[in-house]
Amino acid sequence: MLLREGGEDGEERIDTSPSLLSKLENALTGFTRKDNTPPEVRGWMKKKKTPDDVFKALKLDDELETVLDNEKLHLWVDFVNKFNKKNRGEREVTILGMLTKTYGDEALAKMLETAKQNPSTVWLATKLQNEQQIVWMLNGLSPDFVFKWFKLDKGTLEELLSNPALGVWYHFFHGLNQFNPDRDVTMITKFVDTYGDIPLAKAISAAMKDGDMQLVVSRLQEAQFQKWRLDGRDPGAITKLLLKDRMGWKNQGIFRAYNTFYEGANKVDDLDTSVAVASLRCS
């Protein structure tokens, strides 16, 4: 408790005597000095180990696919936090930097995309993927470069839609074009020009059955549907195109999906029009 003493002029002043301030300081530092650092981390710090030393000692350099789910990674992070704090002013050690140095940019990117499907690693994988792709952007990488870098321009359409690297490219493209409202149409046009409209629609529909690729592939399908609608193609026009295929009867799922999308988009447009008219009447 701070005591007040009366001064010569009758005013009260706060007691700032050295003894009281010392007691307060000791009381405060008592809370901050409580050290919950794991004993292993304290030992590594005492032995002046480096992040590389500890990463290898914990065998975190053995298996890329499971490293994010490895409980020892948390222990390494605790050590790195201490290490960075002690070595302020030097280049900071990060999880992304260590994983990139150990496993390589390309392999890490594919692993992070796959790890986003795992509930126990989705948060960390998404965070690291965002950080990695920001680095790519800062280094001037383009979507076309990344597409070729991951060899997405090689192989069949079916192989493309089953490749986890497609998800890497998709998120990079979206991040780089986040302020472009036409980004989805621009993206799908690239695929249509390369593979053809109906073959692409059929391959996307088939790839929707792959649980690991479903999220990205469903967004590609939505982008293609959006392009069809903007091009003035109603479900009837798409049905005619689908029936030209000799296995047209297998394409009913595409028609149903587009019909649902088309009707939903029209309802949104009608609602937007109604709101706009109502606003004009009120003004």
Short mmCIF file of C-alpha atoms in Angstrom, two decimals:
data_model
loop_
_atom_site.label_atom_id
_atom_site.label_comp_id
_atom_site.label_asym_id
_atom_site.label_seq_id
_atom_site.Cartn_x
_atom_site.Cartn_y
_atom_site.Cartn_z
CA MET A 1 0.00 0.00 0.00
CA LEU A 2 1.32 3.45 -0.91
CA LEU A 3 1.43 5.82 2.10
CA ARG A 4 0.84 9.54 1.89
CA GLU A 5 2.78 11.98 4.06
CA GLY A 6 1.83 15.58 4.83
CA GLY A 7 4.24 18.21 3.42
CA GLU A 8 5.16 21.53 4.94
CA ASP A 9 2.53 23.26 2.85
CA GLY A 10 -0.13 20.86 4.05
CA GLU A 11 -0.35 18.95 0.73
CA GLU A 12 -0.08 15.19 0.65
CA ARG A 13 2.67 13.47 -1.31
CA ILE A 14 3.25 9.84 -2.29
CA ASP A 15 5.97 8.07 -0.32
CA THR A 16 8.80 7.31 -2.74
CA SER A 17 11.35 6.23 -0.21
CA PRO A 18 13.94 3.69 -1.48
CA SER A 19 12.78 1.02 0.95
CA LEU A 20 9.18 1.08 -0.27
CA LEU A 21 10.15 1.17 -3.94
CA SER A 22 12.48 -1.75 -3.38
CA LYS A 23 9.68 -3.79 -1.83
CA LEU A 24 7.37 -3.00 -4.75
CA GLU A 25 10.04 -3.93 -7.28
CA ASN A 26 10.71 -7.24 -5.56
CA ALA A 27 6.99 -8.00 -5.44
CA LEU A 28 6.57 -7.32 -9.16
CA THR A 29 9.64 -9.24 -10.29
CA GLY A 30 8.47 -12.15 -8.20
CA PHE A 31 5.65 -12.62 -10.70
CA THR A 32 7.76 -12.13 -13.82
CA ARG A 33 10.64 -14.36 -12.76
CA LYS A 34 8.52 -17.47 -12.47
CA ASP A 35 10.18 -19.73 -15.05
CA ASN A 36 8.07 -22.41 -16.69
CA THR A 37 10.79 -23.26 -19.18
CA PRO A 38 11.04 -27.03 -19.78
CA PRO A 39 14.22 -28.50 -18.25
CA GLU A 40 15.37 -29.73 -21.67
CA VAL A 41 15.27 -26.17 -23.02
CA ARG A 42 17.24 -24.85 -20.05
CA GLY A 43 19.82 -27.58 -20.63
CA TRP A 44 20.20 -26.73 -24.32
CA MET A 45 20.54 -23.05 -23.55
CA LYS A 46 23.19 -23.79 -20.93
CA LYS A 47 25.12 -25.92 -23.43
CA LYS A 48 24.77 -23.15 -26.05
CA LYS A 49 23.04 -25.40 -28.54
CA THR A 50 21.78 -23.91 -31.81
CA PRO A 51 18.28 -24.31 -33.31
CA ASP A 52 19.81 -26.66 -35.91
CA ASP A 53 21.37 -28.80 -33.18
CA VAL A 54 18.10 -29.15 -31.29
CA PHE A 55 16.02 -29.73 -34.45
CA LYS A 56 18.23 -32.68 -35.35
CA ALA A 57 18.45 -33.95 -31.76
CA LEU A 58 14.66 -34.14 -31.65
CA LYS A 59 14.71 -35.95 -35.03
CA LEU A 60 12.40 -33.34 -36.54
CA ASP A 61 14.41 -33.58 -39.74
CA ASP A 62 13.36 -37.20 -40.30
CA GLU A 63 9.79 -37.02 -41.59
CA LEU A 64 8.30 -34.01 -43.33
CA GLU A 65 4.75 -35.40 -43.53
CA THR A 66 4.39 -35.70 -39.75
CA VAL A 67 6.58 -32.87 -38.46
CA LEU A 68 3.67 -30.48 -37.75
CA ASP A 69 1.89 -33.17 -35.73
CA ASN A 70 5.01 -34.03 -33.73
CA GLU A 71 4.77 -32.96 -30.08
CA LYS A 72 8.53 -32.38 -30.06
CA LEU A 73 8.02 -29.44 -32.42
CA HIS A 74 6.50 -27.50 -29.51
CA LEU A 75 9.62 -28.18 -27.46
CA TRP A 76 11.78 -26.89 -30.30
CA VAL A 77 9.63 -23.75 -30.55
CA ASP A 78 10.08 -23.14 -26.80
CA PHE A 79 13.83 -23.38 -27.28
CA VAL A 80 13.81 -21.07 -30.33
CA ASN A 81 11.84 -18.44 -28.42
CA LYS A 82 14.51 -18.46 -25.72
CA PHE A 83 17.28 -18.52 -28.30
CA ASN A 84 15.86 -15.55 -30.23
CA LYS A 85 15.34 -13.58 -27.03
CA LYS A 86 18.94 -14.14 -25.97
CA ASN A 87 20.28 -13.27 -29.43
CA ARG A 88 18.31 -10.12 -30.14
CA GLY A 89 19.74 -8.10 -33.00
CA GLU A 90 20.66 -11.21 -34.96
CA ARG A 91 18.54 -12.84 -37.65
CA GLU A 92 15.49 -14.40 -36.03
CA VAL A 93 15.04 -18.16 -36.33
CA THR A 94 11.52 -19.19 -37.45
CA ILE A 95 9.63 -22.43 -37.98
CA LEU A 96 9.19 -21.61 -41.67
CA GLY A 97 12.88 -20.86 -42.11
CA MET A 98 13.97 -24.09 -40.45
CA LEU A 99 11.48 -26.26 -42.35
CA THR A 100 12.43 -24.63 -45.65
CA LYS A 101 16.14 -25.11 -44.99
CA THR A 102 15.61 -28.73 -43.99
CA TYR A 103 13.10 -29.95 -46.55
CA GLY A 104 13.11 -27.41 -49.39
CA ASP A 105 10.51 -24.90 -50.58
CA GLU A 106 8.62 -27.15 -52.99
CA ALA A 107 8.30 -30.21 -50.74
CA LEU A 108 7.29 -28.03 -47.79
CA ALA A 109 4.63 -26.24 -49.85
CA LYS A 110 3.01 -29.55 -50.83
CA MET A 111 3.12 -30.83 -47.26
CA LEU A 112 1.48 -27.68 -45.89
CA GLU A 113 -1.37 -27.97 -48.39
CA THR A 114 -1.98 -31.58 -47.33
CA ALA A 115 -1.64 -30.74 -43.62
CA LYS A 116 -4.49 -28.25 -43.95
CA GLN A 117 -6.83 -31.25 -44.28
CA ASN A 118 -5.86 -32.45 -40.78
CA PRO A 119 -7.86 -30.79 -37.96
CA SER A 120 -4.87 -31.03 -35.61
CA THR A 121 -2.51 -29.21 -37.99
CA VAL A 122 -4.81 -26.98 -40.07
CA TRP A 123 -4.12 -23.81 -38.05
CA LEU A 124 -0.33 -24.07 -38.13
CA ALA A 125 -0.24 -25.30 -41.73
CA THR A 126 -2.41 -22.39 -42.91
CA LYS A 127 -0.27 -19.90 -41.00
CA LEU A 128 2.96 -21.28 -42.46
CA GLN A 129 1.51 -21.45 -45.98
CA ASN A 130 0.50 -17.79 -45.78
CA GLU A 131 3.98 -16.84 -44.57
CA GLN A 132 5.65 -18.90 -47.29
CA GLN A 133 3.55 -17.38 -50.05
CA ILE A 134 4.15 -13.85 -48.78
CA VAL A 135 7.87 -14.58 -49.17
CA TRP A 136 7.21 -15.73 -52.75
CA MET A 137 5.29 -12.53 -53.49
CA LEU A 138 8.05 -10.37 -52.01
CA ASN A 139 10.54 -12.20 -54.21
CA GLY A 140 8.49 -11.39 -57.30
CA LEU A 141 7.23 -14.89 -58.14
CA SER A 142 4.29 -14.91 -60.55
CA PRO A 143 1.40 -17.42 -60.73
CA ASP A 144 2.71 -18.63 -64.10
CA PHE A 145 6.16 -19.24 -62.59
CA VAL A 146 4.70 -21.19 -59.64
CA PHE A 147 2.48 -23.20 -62.02
CA LYS A 148 5.52 -24.34 -64.00
CA TRP A 149 7.75 -24.62 -60.91
CA PHE A 150 5.43 -27.30 -59.52
CA LYS A 151 5.21 -28.92 -62.99
CA LEU A 152 1.46 -28.40 -63.12
CA ASP A 153 1.80 -27.84 -66.85
CA LYS A 154 2.94 -31.45 -67.27
CA GLY A 155 0.80 -34.58 -67.41
CA THR A 156 -2.92 -35.08 -67.96
CA LEU A 157 -5.84 -33.02 -66.73
CA GLU A 158 -6.76 -35.82 -64.33
CA GLU A 159 -3.23 -35.78 -62.88
CA LEU A 160 -3.42 -32.01 -62.47
CA LEU A 161 -6.67 -32.17 -60.50
CA SER A 162 -5.29 -34.85 -58.16
CA ASN A 163 -2.01 -33.03 -57.47
CA PRO A 164 -1.81 -31.31 -54.02
CA ALA A 165 0.40 -28.69 -55.65
CA LEU A 166 -2.70 -27.40 -57.46
CA GLY A 167 -3.99 -26.22 -54.09
CA VAL A 168 -0.68 -24.47 -53.45
CA TRP A 169 -0.95 -22.64 -56.77
CA TYR A 170 -4.63 -21.83 -56.26
CA HIS A 171 -4.05 -20.13 -52.90
CA PHE A 172 -1.03 -18.26 -54.25
CA PHE A 173 -3.02 -17.03 -57.26
CA HIS A 174 -5.89 -15.93 -55.02
CA GLY A 175 -3.59 -14.16 -52.58
CA LEU A 176 -1.83 -12.28 -55.34
CA ASN A 177 -5.14 -11.26 -56.93
CA GLN A 178 -7.18 -10.69 -53.79
CA PHE A 179 -8.33 -7.24 -54.92
CA ASN A 180 -9.31 -8.40 -58.41
CA PRO A 181 -13.06 -9.21 -58.44
CA ASP A 182 -12.66 -11.17 -61.69
CA ARG A 183 -9.83 -13.37 -60.41
CA ASP A 184 -11.85 -16.62 -60.52
CA VAL A 185 -12.91 -16.09 -64.13
CA THR A 186 -9.36 -15.14 -65.10
CA MET A 187 -8.07 -18.30 -63.42
CA ILE A 188 -10.56 -20.72 -64.96
CA THR A 189 -10.12 -19.18 -68.42
CA LYS A 190 -6.49 -20.32 -68.31
CA PHE A 191 -7.63 -23.91 -67.75
CA VAL A 192 -10.42 -23.74 -70.35
CA ASP A 193 -8.01 -22.44 -72.98
CA THR A 194 -5.61 -25.30 -72.21
CA TYR A 195 -7.95 -28.27 -71.76
CA GLY A 196 -11.31 -27.31 -73.28
CA ASP A 197 -14.59 -26.42 -71.60
CA ILE A 198 -16.46 -29.72 -71.37
CA PRO A 199 -13.40 -31.96 -70.76
CA LEU A 200 -12.50 -29.63 -67.87
CA ALA A 201 -16.04 -29.77 -66.46
CA LYS A 202 -16.03 -33.58 -66.61
CA ALA A 203 -12.61 -33.89 -64.98
CA ILE A 204 -13.58 -31.47 -62.21
CA SER A 205 -16.78 -33.41 -61.52
CA ALA A 206 -14.81 -36.67 -61.24
CA ALA A 207 -12.14 -35.09 -59.01
CA MET A 208 -14.82 -33.90 -56.57
CA LYS A 209 -14.86 -37.45 -55.18
CA ASP A 210 -11.28 -37.05 -53.90
CA GLY A 211 -11.63 -35.83 -50.32
CA ASP A 212 -8.16 -34.29 -50.20
CA MET A 213 -8.79 -32.22 -53.34
CA GLN A 214 -12.49 -31.51 -52.89
CA LEU A 215 -12.12 -27.98 -51.49
CA VAL A 216 -9.91 -26.66 -54.29
CA VAL A 217 -11.70 -28.57 -57.06
CA SER A 218 -15.12 -27.35 -55.89
CA ARG A 219 -13.85 -23.78 -56.16
CA LEU A 220 -12.66 -24.48 -59.69
CA GLN A 221 -16.11 -25.80 -60.54
CA GLU A 222 -17.76 -22.71 -59.09
CA ALA A 223 -15.39 -20.52 -61.11
CA GLN A 224 -16.30 -22.39 -64.31
CA PHE A 225 -20.01 -22.05 -63.55
CA GLN A 226 -19.50 -18.35 -62.95
CA LYS A 227 -17.81 -18.01 -66.34
CA TRP A 228 -20.62 -19.90 -68.09
CA ARG A 229 -23.20 -17.59 -66.58
CA LEU A 230 -21.23 -14.45 -67.45
CA ASP A 231 -20.94 -15.79 -71.02
CA GLY A 232 -24.74 -15.99 -71.18
CA ARG A 233 -24.97 -19.79 -71.08
CA ASP A 234 -28.06 -20.98 -69.26
CA PRO A 235 -28.49 -24.61 -68.08
CA GLY A 236 -30.21 -25.50 -71.37
CA ALA A 237 -27.20 -24.38 -73.40
CA ILE A 238 -24.83 -26.35 -71.19
CA THR A 239 -27.04 -29.44 -71.47
CA LYS A 240 -26.75 -29.34 -75.26
CA LEU A 241 -22.96 -29.20 -74.98
CA LEU A 242 -22.89 -32.06 -72.49
CA LEU A 243 -25.15 -34.24 -74.65
CA LYS A 244 -22.77 -33.89 -77.60
CA ASP A 245 -20.36 -36.05 -75.62
CA ARG A 246 -20.78 -39.73 -76.52
CA MET A 247 -20.99 -40.51 -72.79
CA GLY A 248 -23.36 -37.59 -72.22
CA TRP A 249 -25.61 -39.56 -69.89
CA LYS A 250 -22.76 -39.60 -67.36
CA ASN A 251 -22.74 -35.79 -67.21
CA GLN A 252 -26.07 -35.36 -65.42
CA GLY A 253 -24.29 -34.44 -62.20
CA ILE A 254 -22.65 -31.47 -63.92
CA PHE A 255 -26.02 -30.27 -65.24
CA ARG A 256 -27.68 -30.57 -61.82
CA ALA A 257 -24.83 -28.73 -60.11
CA TYR A 258 -24.85 -25.91 -62.67
CA ASN A 259 -28.64 -25.63 -62.57
CA THR A 260 -28.50 -25.19 -58.78
CA PHE A 261 -25.73 -22.60 -59.11
CA TYR A 262 -27.55 -20.73 -61.90
CA GLU A 263 -30.86 -20.51 -60.04
CA GLY A 264 -29.12 -19.42 -56.83
CA ALA A 265 -27.16 -16.70 -58.64
CA ASN A 266 -30.34 -15.41 -60.30
CA LYS A 267 -32.08 -15.16 -56.93
CA VAL A 268 -29.18 -13.12 -55.56
CA ASP A 269 -29.36 -10.82 -58.59
CA ASP A 270 -33.11 -10.38 -58.15
CA LEU A 271 -32.61 -9.56 -54.47
CA ASP A 272 -29.89 -7.02 -55.28
CA THR A 273 -32.17 -5.39 -57.85
CA SER A 274 -35.04 -5.17 -55.35
CA VAL A 275 -32.80 -3.58 -52.74
CA ALA A 276 -31.47 -1.06 -55.28
CA VAL A 277 -35.00 -0.09 -56.39
CA ALA A 278 -36.16 0.27 -52.79
CA SER A 279 -33.17 2.50 -52.03
CA LEU A 280 -33.98 4.75 -55.00
CA ARG A 281 -37.60 5.10 -53.89
CA CYS A 282 -36.53 6.09 -50.38
CA SER A 283 -34.04 8.69 -51.58
#
